[in-house]
Amino acid sequence: MANQKVVFFDIDGTLLHDGHFVPESTKQAIRQLQENGVYVALATGRGPAMLSGIRELLNIDTIIGYNGQIVVHQNEIIYKRPQPKVDLTHLTQQAKENGHTLVYLGETKGFTTKLNDFHVVDSLGDLDMPLPLHDEEAFLSHDVFQTLVYCTAEEEADYIKRYDAFDFIRWHPHAMDVINVGSSKAEGIKQFLKLTNIRREDTFAFGDALNDLEMLRYVGTGIAMGNGLPETKAAADYVTKPILEDGIAHGLKEFQLI
């Protein structure tokens, strides 16, 4: 794919406001991008089954999912890196001892170790995600790509110091993402580029949060949302307007992609 350009979009806070609203200007900008022959992909902490209909809404068939741990291209899985079961076994035991709920995120569905945990319902409801099924041993029978630990920032150190296999990223006052060490959206993008032969300098990415830092630094042009965190803006080549001020359209026009 000589000179094929591709733009990777984070979902929450970038394409999607408040878990469910995609601005009209964003829909039009993505359509225009596709008409211009630019490849459009999602790069998200969510999994392929937890995208709230955004794939269909925007007609996107490439996903860097679970922070780079699963890559879907043209609706086929082209790369996956599930979490090691031995480490998940230890994590499950530790969370149980601490009275903390875990959510295991698989390829097509999620599972929780505790039914009706308010923080699980609240946090995933905010993201318009289906609530996980109750199964305390799902990690033994399913590939798990990401685990959520429901604990406060004060309680997280006890987990972080114990695992060489995992990186921990806080995304909610009561929850941390647990991903494979060294995994990131950037790593997933590398796998995608390897398989498609698209050049790194022809890649662009939009993001707003801590799990976007590596991606914005890795791609040819990293664009932070105006509503993004200070660290995200610092990692980017350009800061566009906020999501609700036509930030996506503004950023794409700045680089003459639409």
mmCIF file of C-alpha atoms in Angstrom:
data_model
loop_
_atom_site.group_PDB
_atom_site.id
_atom_site.type_symbol
_atom_site.label_atom_id
_atom_site.label_comp_id
_atom_site.label_asym_id
_atom_site.label_seq_id
_atom_site.Cartn_x
_atom_site.Cartn_y
_atom_site.Cartn_z
ATOM 1 C CA MET A 1 0.000 0.000 0.000
ATOM 2 C CA ALA A 2 2.336 2.702 -1.204
ATOM 3 C CA ASN A 3 1.587 6.088 0.376
ATOM 4 C CA GLN A 4 -1.684 4.798 1.823
ATOM 5 C CA LYS A 5 -2.582 7.089 4.698
ATOM 6 C CA VAL A 6 -4.312 5.805 7.817
ATOM 7 C CA VAL A 7 -5.847 7.650 10.772
ATOM 8 C CA PHE A 8 -6.306 5.886 14.125
ATOM 9 C CA PHE A 9 -9.008 7.251 16.412
ATOM 10 C CA ASP A 10 -9.372 6.663 20.122
ATOM 11 C CA ILE A 11 -13.057 6.305 21.039
ATOM 12 C CA ASP A 12 -13.918 7.732 24.466
ATOM 13 C CA GLY A 13 -13.348 11.474 24.669
ATOM 14 C CA THR A 14 -12.194 11.532 21.035
ATOM 15 C CA LEU A 15 -14.960 10.183 18.782
ATOM 16 C CA LEU A 16 -17.477 9.597 21.535
ATOM 17 C CA HIS A 17 -18.586 12.193 24.071
ATOM 18 C CA ASP A 18 -20.004 11.006 27.367
ATOM 19 C CA GLY A 19 -20.078 7.361 26.323
ATOM 20 C CA HIS A 20 -22.732 7.623 23.629
ATOM 21 C CA PHE A 21 -22.719 10.844 21.579
ATOM 22 C CA VAL A 22 -20.792 11.254 18.308
ATOM 23 C CA PRO A 23 -20.900 14.887 17.074
ATOM 24 C CA GLU A 24 -22.405 15.357 13.608
ATOM 25 C CA SER A 25 -19.244 17.136 12.418
ATOM 26 C CA THR A 26 -17.236 14.029 13.393
ATOM 27 C CA LYS A 27 -19.512 11.711 11.369
ATOM 28 C CA GLN A 28 -19.220 13.979 8.322
ATOM 29 C CA ALA A 29 -15.431 14.297 8.712
ATOM 30 C CA ILE A 30 -14.951 10.509 8.859
ATOM 31 C CA ARG A 31 -17.161 10.000 5.800
ATOM 32 C CA GLN A 32 -15.105 12.616 3.947
ATOM 33 C CA LEU A 33 -11.876 10.961 5.051
ATOM 34 C CA GLN A 34 -13.054 7.606 3.699
ATOM 35 C CA GLU A 35 -14.191 9.187 0.426
ATOM 36 C CA ASN A 36 -10.719 10.712 0.134
ATOM 37 C CA GLY A 37 -9.212 7.205 0.224
ATOM 38 C CA VAL A 38 -7.734 7.517 3.713
ATOM 39 C CA TYR A 39 -7.949 4.362 5.812
ATOM 40 C CA VAL A 40 -9.838 4.834 9.096
ATOM 41 C CA ALA A 41 -9.211 2.658 12.160
ATOM 42 C CA LEU A 42 -10.190 2.612 15.830
ATOM 43 C CA ALA A 43 -7.515 2.393 18.541
ATOM 44 C CA THR A 44 -9.150 1.858 21.875
ATOM 45 C CA GLY A 45 -9.009 0.366 25.331
ATOM 46 C CA ARG A 46 -12.338 -1.272 24.492
ATOM 47 C CA GLY A 47 -12.604 -4.692 22.891
ATOM 48 C CA PRO A 48 -14.193 -5.504 19.513
ATOM 49 C CA ALA A 49 -17.497 -6.513 21.130
ATOM 50 C CA MET A 50 -17.740 -3.398 23.298
ATOM 51 C CA LEU A 51 -17.786 -0.604 20.770
ATOM 52 C CA SER A 52 -21.357 0.655 21.355
ATOM 53 C CA GLY A 53 -22.282 0.411 17.673
ATOM 54 C CA ILE A 54 -19.559 2.849 16.635
ATOM 55 C CA ARG A 55 -18.106 0.480 14.017
ATOM 56 C CA GLU A 56 -21.438 0.324 12.225
ATOM 57 C CA LEU A 57 -22.180 4.017 12.687
ATOM 58 C CA LEU A 58 -18.875 5.083 11.100
ATOM 59 C CA ASN A 59 -18.340 2.078 8.802
ATOM 60 C CA ILE A 60 -14.966 1.089 10.295
ATOM 61 C CA ASP A 61 -13.624 -2.476 10.026
ATOM 62 C CA THR A 62 -10.145 -2.112 11.549
ATOM 63 C CA ILE A 63 -9.716 -2.046 15.320
ATOM 64 C CA ILE A 64 -6.663 -1.868 17.528
ATOM 65 C CA GLY A 65 -8.507 -3.200 20.577
ATOM 66 C CA TYR A 66 -7.799 -3.650 24.279
ATOM 67 C CA ASN A 67 -4.889 -1.194 24.116
ATOM 68 C CA GLY A 68 -3.131 -3.105 21.329
ATOM 69 C CA GLN A 69 -3.697 -6.643 22.545
ATOM 70 C CA ILE A 70 -6.045 -7.627 19.723
ATOM 71 C CA VAL A 71 -5.979 -6.305 16.149
ATOM 72 C CA VAL A 72 -8.912 -6.779 13.783
ATOM 73 C CA HIS A 73 -8.493 -5.838 10.111
ATOM 74 C CA GLN A 74 -11.380 -6.078 7.639
ATOM 75 C CA ASN A 75 -13.272 -7.883 10.405
ATOM 76 C CA GLU A 76 -10.622 -10.638 10.721
ATOM 77 C CA ILE A 77 -8.376 -11.022 13.788
ATOM 78 C CA ILE A 78 -4.812 -10.578 12.540
ATOM 79 C CA TYR A 79 -3.030 -10.401 15.908
ATOM 80 C CA LYS A 80 -3.848 -11.311 19.492
ATOM 81 C CA ARG A 81 -1.959 -11.475 22.754
ATOM 82 C CA PRO A 82 -4.085 -12.875 25.589
ATOM 83 C CA GLN A 83 -3.043 -12.488 29.218
ATOM 84 C CA PRO A 84 -1.058 -15.355 30.815
ATOM 85 C CA LYS A 85 -3.344 -17.618 32.843
ATOM 86 C CA VAL A 86 -0.791 -18.212 35.606
ATOM 87 C CA ASP A 87 -0.615 -14.474 36.364
ATOM 88 C CA LEU A 88 -4.388 -14.109 36.103
ATOM 89 C CA THR A 89 -4.724 -16.905 38.652
ATOM 90 C CA HIS A 90 -2.536 -14.955 41.122
ATOM 91 C CA LEU A 91 -4.366 -11.689 40.401
ATOM 92 C CA THR A 92 -7.746 -13.369 40.923
ATOM 93 C CA GLN A 93 -6.639 -14.795 44.250
ATOM 94 C CA GLN A 94 -5.238 -11.460 45.427
ATOM 95 C CA ALA A 95 -8.385 -9.541 44.442
ATOM 96 C CA LYS A 96 -10.524 -12.101 46.246
ATOM 97 C CA GLU A 97 -8.444 -11.720 49.424
ATOM 98 C CA ASN A 98 -8.745 -7.920 49.170
ATOM 99 C CA GLY A 99 -12.490 -8.051 48.515
ATOM 100 C CA HIS A 100 -12.028 -6.364 45.121
ATOM 101 C CA THR A 101 -14.089 -7.176 42.043
ATOM 102 C CA LEU A 102 -12.406 -8.145 38.766
ATOM 103 C CA VAL A 103 -13.844 -7.907 35.270
ATOM 104 C CA TYR A 104 -12.241 -10.144 32.620
ATOM 105 C CA LEU A 105 -12.615 -8.833 29.083
ATOM 106 C CA GLY A 106 -12.622 -11.504 26.396
ATOM 107 C CA GLU A 107 -12.817 -11.369 22.620
ATOM 108 C CA THR A 108 -16.603 -11.092 22.445
ATOM 109 C CA LYS A 109 -17.842 -10.644 26.027
ATOM 110 C CA GLY A 110 -16.911 -9.689 29.565
ATOM 111 C CA PHE A 111 -17.155 -11.572 32.844
ATOM 112 C CA THR A 112 -17.220 -10.342 36.445
ATOM 113 C CA THR A 113 -16.206 -12.027 39.686
ATOM 114 C CA LYS A 114 -19.032 -10.323 41.589
ATOM 115 C CA LEU A 115 -22.601 -9.732 40.531
ATOM 116 C CA ASN A 116 -24.193 -6.297 41.014
ATOM 117 C CA ASP A 117 -21.047 -4.432 42.068
ATOM 118 C CA PHE A 118 -22.161 -0.785 41.977
ATOM 119 C CA HIS A 119 -18.821 0.502 40.635
ATOM 120 C CA VAL A 120 -18.822 -2.029 37.777
ATOM 121 C CA VAL A 121 -22.390 -1.129 36.801
ATOM 122 C CA ASP A 122 -21.664 2.596 37.115
ATOM 123 C CA SER A 123 -18.347 2.693 35.233
ATOM 124 C CA LEU A 124 -19.340 0.394 32.358
ATOM 125 C CA GLY A 125 -22.772 1.998 32.144
ATOM 126 C CA ASP A 126 -21.043 5.350 31.599
ATOM 127 C CA LEU A 127 -19.307 3.786 28.592
ATOM 128 C CA ASP A 128 -22.575 2.337 27.249
ATOM 129 C CA MET A 129 -20.985 -1.136 27.485
ATOM 130 C CA PRO A 130 -22.909 -4.368 28.044
ATOM 131 C CA LEU A 131 -22.653 -5.536 31.642
ATOM 132 C CA PRO A 132 -20.407 -8.570 32.147
ATOM 133 C CA LEU A 133 -21.700 -12.043 32.966
ATOM 134 C CA HIS A 134 -21.008 -13.492 36.396
ATOM 135 C CA ASP A 135 -18.239 -16.115 36.163
ATOM 136 C CA GLU A 136 -15.425 -16.174 38.712
ATOM 137 C CA GLU A 137 -13.311 -18.583 36.665
ATOM 138 C CA ALA A 138 -13.882 -17.213 33.158
ATOM 139 C CA PHE A 139 -10.136 -16.622 32.762
ATOM 140 C CA LEU A 140 -9.576 -20.398 32.766
ATOM 141 C CA SER A 141 -11.910 -21.119 29.849
ATOM 142 C CA HIS A 142 -11.634 -17.919 27.756
ATOM 143 C CA ASP A 143 -8.816 -15.844 26.317
ATOM 144 C CA VAL A 144 -8.687 -12.656 28.414
ATOM 145 C CA PHE A 145 -7.155 -9.572 26.797
ATOM 146 C CA GLN A 146 -7.657 -7.070 29.569
ATOM 147 C CA THR A 147 -8.700 -7.238 33.205
ATOM 148 C CA LEU A 148 -10.258 -4.480 35.281
ATOM 149 C CA VAL A 149 -9.434 -4.292 38.989
ATOM 150 C CA TYR A 150 -11.978 -2.351 41.010
ATOM 151 C CA CYS A 151 -9.996 -0.606 43.731
ATOM 152 C CA THR A 152 -9.149 2.975 44.698
ATOM 153 C CA ALA A 153 -5.900 4.796 43.917
ATOM 154 C CA GLU A 154 -4.867 4.304 47.552
ATOM 155 C CA GLU A 155 -5.230 0.525 47.179
ATOM 156 C CA GLU A 156 -3.476 0.093 43.830
ATOM 157 C CA ALA A 157 0.168 -0.073 44.971
ATOM 158 C CA ASP A 158 -0.363 -3.529 46.441
ATOM 159 C CA TYR A 159 -1.141 -4.819 42.936
ATOM 160 C CA ILE A 160 1.347 -2.832 40.892
ATOM 161 C CA LYS A 161 4.434 -4.024 42.773
ATOM 162 C CA ARG A 162 3.564 -7.730 42.468
ATOM 163 C CA TYR A 163 3.341 -8.401 38.736
ATOM 164 C CA ASP A 164 6.111 -8.318 36.143
ATOM 165 C CA ALA A 165 3.698 -9.569 33.468
ATOM 166 C CA PHE A 166 1.243 -6.668 33.756
ATOM 167 C CA ASP A 167 1.037 -2.913 33.354
ATOM 168 C CA PHE A 168 -1.662 -1.060 35.305
ATOM 169 C CA ILE A 169 -3.420 2.061 33.973
ATOM 170 C CA ARG A 170 -6.028 3.877 36.067
ATOM 171 C CA TRP A 171 -9.034 5.006 34.013
ATOM 172 C CA HIS A 172 -11.671 5.554 36.700
ATOM 173 C CA PRO A 173 -11.616 6.593 40.382
ATOM 174 C CA HIS A 174 -12.536 3.005 41.271
ATOM 175 C CA ALA A 175 -10.925 0.987 38.462
ATOM 176 C CA MET A 176 -7.609 0.129 36.808
ATOM 177 C CA ASP A 177 -6.952 -1.489 33.430
ATOM 178 C CA VAL A 178 -4.584 -4.449 33.668
ATOM 179 C CA ILE A 179 -2.820 -5.112 30.368
ATOM 180 C CA ASN A 180 0.131 -7.233 29.302
ATOM 181 C CA VAL A 181 3.417 -5.492 30.045
ATOM 182 C CA GLY A 182 4.695 -3.682 26.967
ATOM 183 C CA SER A 183 1.249 -3.638 25.356
ATOM 184 C CA SER A 184 -0.055 -0.340 24.078
ATOM 185 C CA LYS A 185 -2.014 1.069 21.195
ATOM 186 C CA ALA A 186 1.386 1.793 19.602
ATOM 187 C CA GLU A 187 2.307 -1.902 19.765
ATOM 188 C CA GLY A 188 -0.988 -2.855 18.104
ATOM 189 C CA ILE A 189 -0.402 -0.255 15.388
ATOM 190 C CA LYS A 190 3.080 -1.714 14.758
ATOM 191 C CA GLN A 191 1.510 -5.137 14.179
ATOM 192 C CA PHE A 192 -1.040 -3.582 11.793
ATOM 193 C CA LEU A 193 1.643 -1.726 9.813
ATOM 194 C CA LYS A 194 3.746 -4.875 9.557
ATOM 195 C CA LEU A 195 0.867 -6.750 7.965
ATOM 196 C CA THR A 196 -0.361 -3.971 5.665
ATOM 197 C CA ASN A 197 3.008 -2.435 4.656
ATOM 198 C CA ILE A 198 1.679 1.058 5.326
ATOM 199 C CA ARG A 199 4.532 3.418 6.211
ATOM 200 C CA ARG A 200 4.756 4.840 9.703
ATOM 201 C CA GLU A 201 5.151 8.374 8.338
ATOM 202 C CA ASP A 202 1.722 8.000 6.670
ATOM 203 C CA THR A 203 -0.013 7.368 10.004
ATOM 204 C CA PHE A 204 -2.009 9.835 12.088
ATOM 205 C CA ALA A 205 -3.730 9.365 15.448
ATOM 206 C CA PHE A 206 -6.194 11.270 17.628
ATOM 207 C CA GLY A 207 -6.431 10.710 21.397
ATOM 208 C CA ASP A 208 -7.183 12.355 24.739
ATOM 209 C CA ALA A 209 -6.105 10.078 27.611
ATOM 210 C CA LEU A 210 -3.151 8.361 29.298
ATOM 211 C CA ASN A 211 -3.520 5.178 27.242
ATOM 212 C CA ASP A 212 -3.003 7.297 24.085
ATOM 213 C CA LEU A 213 0.480 8.583 24.971
ATOM 214 C CA GLU A 214 2.512 5.839 23.268
ATOM 215 C CA MET A 215 0.291 5.944 20.185
ATOM 216 C CA LEU A 216 0.579 9.716 19.752
ATOM 217 C CA ARG A 217 4.362 9.509 20.101
ATOM 218 C CA TYR A 218 4.671 6.531 17.732
ATOM 219 C CA VAL A 219 2.603 7.563 14.713
ATOM 220 C CA GLY A 220 3.831 9.961 12.047
ATOM 221 C CA THR A 221 1.531 12.695 13.380
ATOM 222 C CA GLY A 222 -0.030 12.563 16.855
ATOM 223 C CA ILE A 223 -3.018 14.840 17.483
ATOM 224 C CA ALA A 224 -4.391 15.464 20.982
ATOM 225 C CA MET A 225 -7.959 16.561 21.601
ATOM 226 C CA GLY A 226 -8.476 20.000 23.120
ATOM 227 C CA ASN A 227 -10.374 18.278 25.935
ATOM 228 C CA GLY A 228 -7.444 15.892 26.527
ATOM 229 C CA LEU A 229 -5.230 15.567 29.574
ATOM 230 C CA PRO A 230 -2.153 17.836 29.857
ATOM 231 C CA GLU A 231 0.150 14.788 29.505
ATOM 232 C CA THR A 232 -1.623 13.778 26.288
ATOM 233 C CA LYS A 233 -1.301 17.249 24.814
ATOM 234 C CA ALA A 234 2.410 17.277 25.721
ATOM 235 C CA ALA A 235 2.942 13.969 23.861
ATOM 236 C CA ALA A 236 1.253 15.181 20.660
ATOM 237 C CA ASP A 237 2.540 17.011 17.597
ATOM 238 C CA TYR A 238 -0.607 19.114 17.467
ATOM 239 C CA VAL A 239 -3.522 19.946 19.771
ATOM 240 C CA THR A 240 -6.880 20.303 18.024
ATOM 241 C CA LYS A 241 -10.105 21.784 19.414
ATOM 242 C CA PRO A 242 -12.241 19.880 21.965
ATOM 243 C CA ILE A 243 -14.557 17.097 20.808
ATOM 244 C CA LEU A 244 -17.694 19.260 21.073
ATOM 245 C CA GLU A 245 -16.079 22.125 19.134
ATOM 246 C CA ASP A 246 -15.597 20.034 15.961
ATOM 247 C CA GLY A 247 -12.148 18.950 17.125
ATOM 248 C CA ILE A 248 -11.896 15.937 14.784
ATOM 249 C CA ALA A 249 -12.887 17.911 11.676
ATOM 250 C CA HIS A 250 -10.578 20.765 12.682
ATOM 251 C CA GLY A 251 -7.582 18.434 13.156
ATOM 252 C CA LEU A 252 -8.149 16.592 9.868
ATOM 253 C CA LYS A 253 -8.408 19.892 7.978
ATOM 254 C CA GLU A 254 -5.217 21.161 9.624
ATOM 255 C CA PHE A 255 -3.315 18.293 7.992
ATOM 256 C CA GLN A 256 -5.263 18.528 4.716
ATOM 257 C CA LEU A 257 -6.744 15.052 5.079
ATOM 258 C CA ILE A 258 -10.219 16.420 4.370
#
